[in-house]
Amino acid sequence: MFSLKDRLGERVEAAFQSIGLDASFGAVKAADRPDLADFQCNGALAAAKTVQRNPREIAAAVVDVLQKDPAFTKAEVAGPGFINLLVSTDVLSSAILEICRDPNGGGWRAPDREKIVLDYGGPNVAKPLHVGHLRSAIIGEALKRILRSAGHEVVGDIHLGDWGLQMGQLISELERRMPALPYFSSSEGPFPSAPPISLADLEELYPAASAACKADPARADEARKATKALQGGRAGYRALWRHFVALSVAAMKTNYADLEVGFDLWQGEGDVDPLIPELIDDLKSKQVLEPSDGAWIIRVAREDDRKTVPPIIFINSEGAVGYHATDIATIVDRARSLAPHRILYVVDGRQQLHFEQVFRAADRAGYFPENRLEHLWFGTMNGKDGKPFKTRAGGVLKLRDLIDMVKERAGDRLREGGLAEDMNAQERDEVARMVGVAALKFADLANPRTTDYVFDLDRFMSFEGKTGPYLLYAFVRIRSLLEKADRLAGLDDPNPDAIELSGAFSDPACRELALALASFADAMEGAVRRRSPHLLCDHAFRLAQAFSKFYAACRILDEAEVELREARIVMSAVAGRQLKLALEMLGIATPHRM
Ligand code: ARG
């Protein structure tokens, strides 16, 4: 157990128990006033209510016990019955030594390992991205890494939107423009293996098709028919569809890689198409699927609903399946092929009703228990006008444009700060990408998942304050210090056999750094339990600040006393490694220098 808070909590729990009170009152948290204490326990106040006694008296009795415990150098009653605690140097230094030895740098491990499918990203083939897709990729990637570090087995699936109406719109648009292509004949194939159009053509085709369908009902009907024929298995359409998906996916792979986002599976809605007929039979036989006005629906409303939860249209009156059906079939597919314990969806808050319906239906049909399906929704990244952010004056969000924009801005910032000057163009470019991506991702992840925030690149990009660039800079500084000490290996394995750290803790800044390091597990546990990376962002920032103070207050490389110098170098290595681990978990890559 690497949480110092929990470890001390156990002692305070035992103290409550020893005076005849419930152990649960002994929970400890970081002190509200770090100038007065390291930790505090507020349990005496709650205990007082349940046993009708004076809280200060209870606190005093607990403090009596704790004063005899060598783990604390101070235990005292404060205010109406708070217990303030200072941890002993011995306990603190053995906590740090354990963190040194732990390959996870003192991170949290979940007590039970689960197999989890994480559904995130969710871009739509050929359609432009929106901020919801961007946030999903950023938050999902961080959650994937955090859950993995906590010991879970996580399979990340992009779940491409490749089966909707946009496919019929594209196919019919191309058919109008190039009717002679073999895909539009009644041929059963084989069809050419090279795509008939380029990615640029595809990107131009979609807006044109979608505008045409909006303007003309007859044109829209054509698109619907093409969608149905595609889903019905028409060979030429399927071949064309595979080309569209492949073109889109190739571009996505580069862009997501630049964003440090990687998926294990590139499955899409279309991949579960073969399951649909079987599911229809099964759902009918279970009487979950009911006919309604020519369509087939699943009722999911419940008596105690406080809002209306409308039925799912599983098959529409034209005989096509939509978004609900593919999501239900995907649950079945995942249950069969991966047998996960849980499926998590990192998708826009606007889809809450959709997932509520899908989860209820999957549960009703006996496909997957609802309590193991979680919609981890998030708020919107807005522009300064308060509307969802867009790149290109009012236009759509292009991931490529966004990456180029943050990279360029980061390059400017590096130049202004006189950084990265001695690098060649290639390295400078790569560092600019890392700084830009760190700025974008950290600004997103630092907010509790469900809140909206405003895209403000100047603020995100600052080297001061709670930003990605500040954290990268802090890391690079630690790394260069270790390099000078010829101790770079310490970043991967700070393992200081038989080192004496306690002497270094007489300095308050070093002690504070140690306390920050020993709270990593708490931050991670919170991030896992709340499925929100922001707690890990808070930790990374606290750690970087604590290191900064330590660096300013203590001599490190030029400390004359060998033992002290050694202890401080080890503290730097542990801090550097933990900062790197935290950033990695957030999906933020660290440069070697800047
Ligand atoms: N493609 C969808 C959209 O753009 C998001 C997919 C989310 N994942 C899911 N399993 N439904 O709205």
JSON list of N, CA, C and O and ligand atoms in Angstrom, two decimals, residues 119-124 127 130 133 136 158-162 269 323 326-327 330 334 345-348 351 354-355, ligand 1:
[
{"chain": "A", "resi": 119, "resn": "ASP", "atom": "N", "xyz": [-14.59, 2.03, -24.89]},
{"chain": "A", "resi": 119, "resn": "ASP", "atom": "CA", "xyz": [-15.08, 2.49, -26.19]},
{"chain": "A", "resi": 119, "resn": "ASP", "atom": "C", "xyz": [-14.86, 3.99, -26.23]},
{"chain": "A", "resi": 119, "resn": "ASP", "atom": "O", "xyz": [-15.49, 4.74, -25.48]},
{"chain": "A", "resi": 120, "resn": "TYR", "atom": "N", "xyz": [-13.94, 4.46, -27.06]},
{"chain": "A", "resi": 120, "resn": "TYR", "atom": "CA", "xyz": [-13.66, 5.90, -27.09]},
{"chain": "A", "resi": 120, "resn": "TYR", "atom": "C", "xyz": [-13.19, 6.32, -28.47]},
{"chain": "A", "resi": 120, "resn": "TYR", "atom": "O", "xyz": [-12.87, 5.49, -29.31]},
{"chain": "A", "resi": 121, "resn": "GLY", "atom": "N", "xyz": [-13.16, 7.61, -28.68]},
{"chain": "A", "resi": 121, "resn": "GLY", "atom": "CA", "xyz": [-12.79, 8.14, -30.00]},
{"chain": "A", "resi": 121, "resn": "GLY", "atom": "C", "xyz": [-14.05, 8.32, -30.83]},
{"chain": "A", "resi": 121, "resn": "GLY", "atom": "O", "xyz": [-14.55, 9.43, -30.97]},
{"chain": "A", "resi": 122, "resn": "GLY", "atom": "N", "xyz": [-14.55, 7.22, -31.36]},
{"chain": "A", "resi": 122, "resn": "GLY", "atom": "CA", "xyz": [-15.83, 7.22, -32.07]},
{"chain": "A", "resi": 122, "resn": "GLY", "atom": "C", "xyz": [-15.97, 8.18, -33.24]},
{"chain": "A", "resi": 122, "resn": "GLY", "atom": "O", "xyz": [-17.05, 8.71, -33.48]},
{"chain": "A", "resi": 123, "resn": "PRO", "atom": "N", "xyz": [-14.90, 8.41, -34.03]},
{"chain": "A", "resi": 123, "resn": "PRO", "atom": "CA", "xyz": [-15.07, 9.31, -35.18]},
{"chain": "A", "resi": 123, "resn": "PRO", "atom": "C", "xyz": [-15.93, 8.64, -36.24]},
{"chain": "A", "resi": 123, "resn": "PRO", "atom": "O", "xyz": [-16.09, 7.43, -36.25]},
{"chain": "A", "resi": 124, "resn": "ASN", "atom": "N", "xyz": [-16.48, 9.45, -37.10]},
{"chain": "A", "resi": 124, "resn": "ASN", "atom": "CA", "xyz": [-17.32, 8.91, -38.17]},
{"chain": "A", "resi": 124, "resn": "ASN", "atom": "C", "xyz": [-16.56, 8.95, -39.49]},
{"chain": "A", "resi": 124, "resn": "ASN", "atom": "O", "xyz": [-15.98, 9.98, -39.84]},
{"chain": "A", "resi": 127, "resn": "LYS", "atom": "N", "xyz": [-16.92, 11.80, -42.27]},
{"chain": "A", "resi": 127, "resn": "LYS", "atom": "CA", "xyz": [-17.54, 13.00, -41.70]},
{"chain": "A", "resi": 127, "resn": "LYS", "atom": "C", "xyz": [-16.50, 13.74, -40.87]},
{"chain": "A", "resi": 127, "resn": "LYS", "atom": "O", "xyz": [-15.64, 13.13, -40.24]},
{"chain": "A", "resi": 130, "resn": "HIS", "atom": "N", "xyz": [-15.93, 16.45, -34.49]},
{"chain": "A", "resi": 130, "resn": "HIS", "atom": "CA", "xyz": [-16.32, 17.62, -33.69]},
{"chain": "A", "resi": 130, "resn": "HIS", "atom": "C", "xyz": [-15.62, 17.52, -32.34]},
{"chain": "A", "resi": 130, "resn": "HIS", "atom": "O", "xyz": [-14.95, 16.52, -32.05]},
{"chain": "A", "resi": 133, "resn": "HIS", "atom": "N", "xyz": [-15.65, 14.37, -30.32]},
{"chain": "A", "resi": 133, "resn": "HIS", "atom": "CA", "xyz": [-14.73, 13.29, -30.71]},
{"chain": "A", "resi": 133, "resn": "HIS", "atom": "C", "xyz": [-13.33, 13.55, -30.17]},
{"chain": "A", "resi": 133, "resn": "HIS", "atom": "O", "xyz": [-12.64, 12.65, -29.73]},
{"chain": "A", "resi": 136, "resn": "SER", "atom": "N", "xyz": [-13.29, 12.91, -26.47]},
{"chain": "A", "resi": 136, "resn": "SER", "atom": "CA", "xyz": [-13.40, 11.47, -26.23]},
{"chain": "A", "resi": 136, "resn": "SER", "atom": "C", "xyz": [-12.04, 10.81, -26.39]},
{"chain": "A", "resi": 136, "resn": "SER", "atom": "O", "xyz": [-11.65, 9.96, -25.58]},
{"chain": "A", "resi": 158, "resn": "ILE", "atom": "N", "xyz": [-11.98, 1.91, -30.98]},
{"chain": "A", "resi": 158, "resn": "ILE", "atom": "CA", "xyz": [-12.35, 3.22, -31.52]},
{"chain": "A", "resi": 158, "resn": "ILE", "atom": "C", "xyz": [-13.84, 3.30, -31.91]},
{"chain": "A", "resi": 158, "resn": "ILE", "atom": "O", "xyz": [-14.42, 4.36, -31.96]},
{"chain": "A", "resi": 159, "resn": "HIS", "atom": "N", "xyz": [-14.44, 2.18, -32.15]},
{"chain": "A", "resi": 159, "resn": "HIS", "atom": "CA", "xyz": [-15.85, 2.12, -32.56]},
{"chain": "A", "resi": 159, "resn": "HIS", "atom": "C", "xyz": [-16.21, 3.17, -33.63]},
{"chain": "A", "resi": 159, "resn": "HIS", "atom": "O", "xyz": [-16.98, 4.11, -33.38]},
{"chain": "A", "resi": 160, "resn": "LEU", "atom": "N", "xyz": [-15.67, 2.96, -34.81]},
{"chain": "A", "resi": 160, "resn": "LEU", "atom": "CA", "xyz": [-15.90, 3.88, -35.92]},
{"chain": "A", "resi": 160, "resn": "LEU", "atom": "C", "xyz": [-17.37, 3.98, -36.29]},
{"chain": "A", "resi": 160, "resn": "LEU", "atom": "O", "xyz": [-18.08, 2.97, -36.32]},
{"chain": "A", "resi": 161, "resn": "GLY", "atom": "N", "xyz": [-17.79, 5.20, -36.60]},
{"chain": "A", "resi": 161, "resn": "GLY", "atom": "CA", "xyz": [-19.13, 5.38, -37.14]},
{"chain": "A", "resi": 161, "resn": "GLY", "atom": "C", "xyz": [-19.06, 5.18, -38.64]},
{"chain": "A", "resi": 161, "resn": "GLY", "atom": "O", "xyz": [-18.72, 6.10, -39.39]},
{"chain": "A", "resi": 162, "resn": "ASP", "atom": "N", "xyz": [-19.33, 3.95, -39.09]},
{"chain": "A", "resi": 162, "resn": "ASP", "atom": "CA", "xyz": [-19.12, 3.65, -40.52]},
{"chain": "A", "resi": 162, "resn": "ASP", "atom": "C", "xyz": [-20.34, 2.98, -41.16]},
{"chain": "A", "resi": 162, "resn": "ASP", "atom": "O", "xyz": [-20.22, 2.33, -42.18]},
{"chain": "A", "resi": 269, "resn": "GLU", "atom": "N", "xyz": [-19.11, 0.19, -36.51]},
{"chain": "A", "resi": 269, "resn": "GLU", "atom": "CA", "xyz": [-20.52, -0.23, -36.44]},
{"chain": "A", "resi": 269, "resn": "GLU", "atom": "C", "xyz": [-20.81, -1.32, -37.47]},
{"chain": "A", "resi": 269, "resn": "GLU", "atom": "O", "xyz": [-21.55, -2.25, -37.23]},
{"chain": "A", "resi": 323, "resn": "TYR", "atom": "N", "xyz": [-28.31, 3.39, -35.12]},
{"chain": "A", "resi": 323, "resn": "TYR", "atom": "CA", "xyz": [-27.29, 3.54, -34.09]},
{"chain": "A", "resi": 323, "resn": "TYR", "atom": "C", "xyz": [-27.55, 2.69, -32.84]},
{"chain": "A", "resi": 323, "resn": "TYR", "atom": "O", "xyz": [-26.64, 2.12, -32.26]},
{"chain": "A", "resi": 326, "resn": "THR", "atom": "N", "xyz": [-26.81, -1.08, -33.73]},
{"chain": "A", "resi": 326, "resn": "THR", "atom": "CA", "xyz": [-25.39, -1.44, -33.84]},
{"chain": "A", "resi": 326, "resn": "THR", "atom": "C", "xyz": [-24.73, -1.43, -32.46]},
{"chain": "A", "resi": 326, "resn": "THR", "atom": "O", "xyz": [-23.86, -2.25, -32.18]},
{"chain": "A", "resi": 327, "resn": "ASP", "atom": "N", "xyz": [-25.16, -0.52, -31.59]},
{"chain": "A", "resi": 327, "resn": "ASP", "atom": "CA", "xyz": [-24.57, -0.50, -30.26]},
{"chain": "A", "resi": 327, "resn": "ASP", "atom": "C", "xyz": [-24.94, -1.76, -29.45]},
{"chain": "A", "resi": 327, "resn": "ASP", "atom": "O", "xyz": [-24.11, -2.30, -28.73]},
{"chain": "A", "resi": 330, "resn": "THR", "atom": "N", "xyz": [-22.99, -4.59, -30.83]},
{"chain": "A", "resi": 330, "resn": "THR", "atom": "CA", "xyz": [-21.58, -4.50, -30.44]},
{"chain": "A", "resi": 330, "resn": "THR", "atom": "C", "xyz": [-21.37, -5.03, -29.02]},
{"chain": "A", "resi": 330, "resn": "THR", "atom": "O", "xyz": [-20.35, -5.64, -28.72]},
{"chain": "A", "resi": 334, "resn": "ARG", "atom": "N", "xyz": [-18.85, -7.99, -28.24]},
{"chain": "A", "resi": 334, "resn": "ARG", "atom": "CA", "xyz": [-17.77, -7.86, -27.25]},
{"chain": "A", "resi": 334, "resn": "ARG", "atom": "C", "xyz": [-17.89, -8.92, -26.17]},
{"chain": "A", "resi": 334, "resn": "ARG", "atom": "O", "xyz": [-16.89, -9.49, -25.71]},
{"chain": "A", "resi": 345, "resn": "TYR", "atom": "N", "xyz": [-17.92, 3.61, -21.87]},
{"chain": "A", "resi": 345, "resn": "TYR", "atom": "CA", "xyz": [-18.08, 4.42, -23.07]},
{"chain": "A", "resi": 345, "resn": "TYR", "atom": "C", "xyz": [-17.70, 5.86, -22.75]},
{"chain": "A", "resi": 345, "resn": "TYR", "atom": "O", "xyz": [-18.33, 6.48, -21.90]},
{"chain": "A", "resi": 346, "resn": "VAL", "atom": "N", "xyz": [-16.70, 6.36, -23.46]},
{"chain": "A", "resi": 346, "resn": "VAL", "atom": "CA", "xyz": [-16.32, 7.76, -23.25]},
{"chain": "A", "resi": 346, "resn": "VAL", "atom": "C", "xyz": [-16.92, 8.56, -24.40]},
{"chain": "A", "resi": 346, "resn": "VAL", "atom": "O", "xyz": [-16.34, 8.67, -25.48]},
{"chain": "A", "resi": 347, "resn": "VAL", "atom": "N", "xyz": [-18.10, 9.06, -24.19]},
{"chain": "A", "resi": 347, "resn": "VAL", "atom": "CA", "xyz": [-18.86, 9.72, -25.26]},
{"chain": "A", "resi": 347, "resn": "VAL", "atom": "C", "xyz": [-19.55, 10.96, -24.69]},
{"chain": "A", "resi": 347, "resn": "VAL", "atom": "O", "xyz": [-20.02, 10.97, -23.54]},
{"chain": "A", "resi": 348, "resn": "ASP", "atom": "N", "xyz": [-19.58, 11.99, -25.52]},
{"chain": "A", "resi": 348, "resn": "ASP", "atom": "CA", "xyz": [-20.31, 13.24, -25.31]},
{"chain": "A", "resi": 348, "resn": "ASP", "atom": "C", "xyz": [-21.56, 13.16, -24.41]},
{"chain": "A", "resi": 348, "resn": "ASP", "atom": "O", "xyz": [-22.37, 12.25, -24.55]},
{"chain": "A", "resi": 351, "resn": "GLN", "atom": "N", "xyz": [-25.24, 12.35, -25.48]},
{"chain": "A", "resi": 351, "resn": "GLN", "atom": "CA", "xyz": [-25.73, 11.00, -25.80]},
{"chain": "A", "resi": 351, "resn": "GLN", "atom": "C", "xyz": [-26.18, 10.22, -24.57]},
{"chain": "A", "resi": 351, "resn": "GLN", "atom": "O", "xyz": [-26.25, 8.99, -24.59]},
{"chain": "A", "resi": 354, "resn": "HIS", "atom": "N", "xyz": [-29.31, 8.09, -25.23]},
{"chain": "A", "resi": 354, "resn": "HIS", "atom": "CA", "xyz": [-28.97, 6.96, -26.10]},
{"chain": "A", "resi": 354, "resn": "HIS", "atom": "C", "xyz": [-28.40, 5.80, -25.28]},
{"chain": "A", "resi": 354, "resn": "HIS", "atom": "O", "xyz": [-28.84, 4.65, -25.41]},
{"chain": "A", "resi": 355, "resn": "PHE", "atom": "N", "xyz": [-27.42, 6.10, -24.43]},
{"chain": "A", "resi": 355, "resn": "PHE", "atom": "CA", "xyz": [-26.79, 5.01, -23.68]},
{"chain": "A", "resi": 355, "resn": "PHE", "atom": "C", "xyz": [-27.72, 4.44, -22.61]},
{"chain": "A", "resi": 355, "resn": "PHE", "atom": "O", "xyz": [-27.72, 3.24, -22.36]},
{"chain": "B", "resi": 1, "resn": "ARG", "atom": "N1", "xyz": [-19.78, 7.77, -33.89]},
{"chain": "B", "resi": 1, "resn": "ARG", "atom": "C1", "xyz": [-20.54, 8.26, -32.79]},
{"chain": "B", "resi": 1, "resn": "ARG", "atom": "C2", "xyz": [-20.85, 9.74, -32.97]},
{"chain": "B", "resi": 1, "resn": "ARG", "atom": "O1", "xyz": [-20.18, 10.41, -33.71]},
{"chain": "B", "resi": 1, "resn": "ARG", "atom": "C3", "xyz": [-19.87, 8.06, -31.48]},
{"chain": "B", "resi": 1, "resn": "ARG", "atom": "C4", "xyz": [-19.66, 6.61, -31.11]},
{"chain": "B", "resi": 1, "resn": "ARG", "atom": "C5", "xyz": [-19.62, 6.41, -29.63]},
{"chain": "B", "resi": 1, "resn": "ARG", "atom": "N2", "xyz": [-19.56, 5.03, -29.25]},
{"chain": "B", "resi": 1, "resn": "ARG", "atom": "C6", "xyz": [-20.60, 4.19, -29.23]},
{"chain": "B", "resi": 1, "resn": "ARG", "atom": "N3", "xyz": [-20.44, 2.95, -28.90]},
{"chain": "B", "resi": 1, "resn": "ARG", "atom": "N4", "xyz": [-21.81, 4.62, -29.56]},
{"chain": "B", "resi": 1, "resn": "ARG", "atom": "O2", "xyz": [-21.75, 10.26, -32.33]}
]
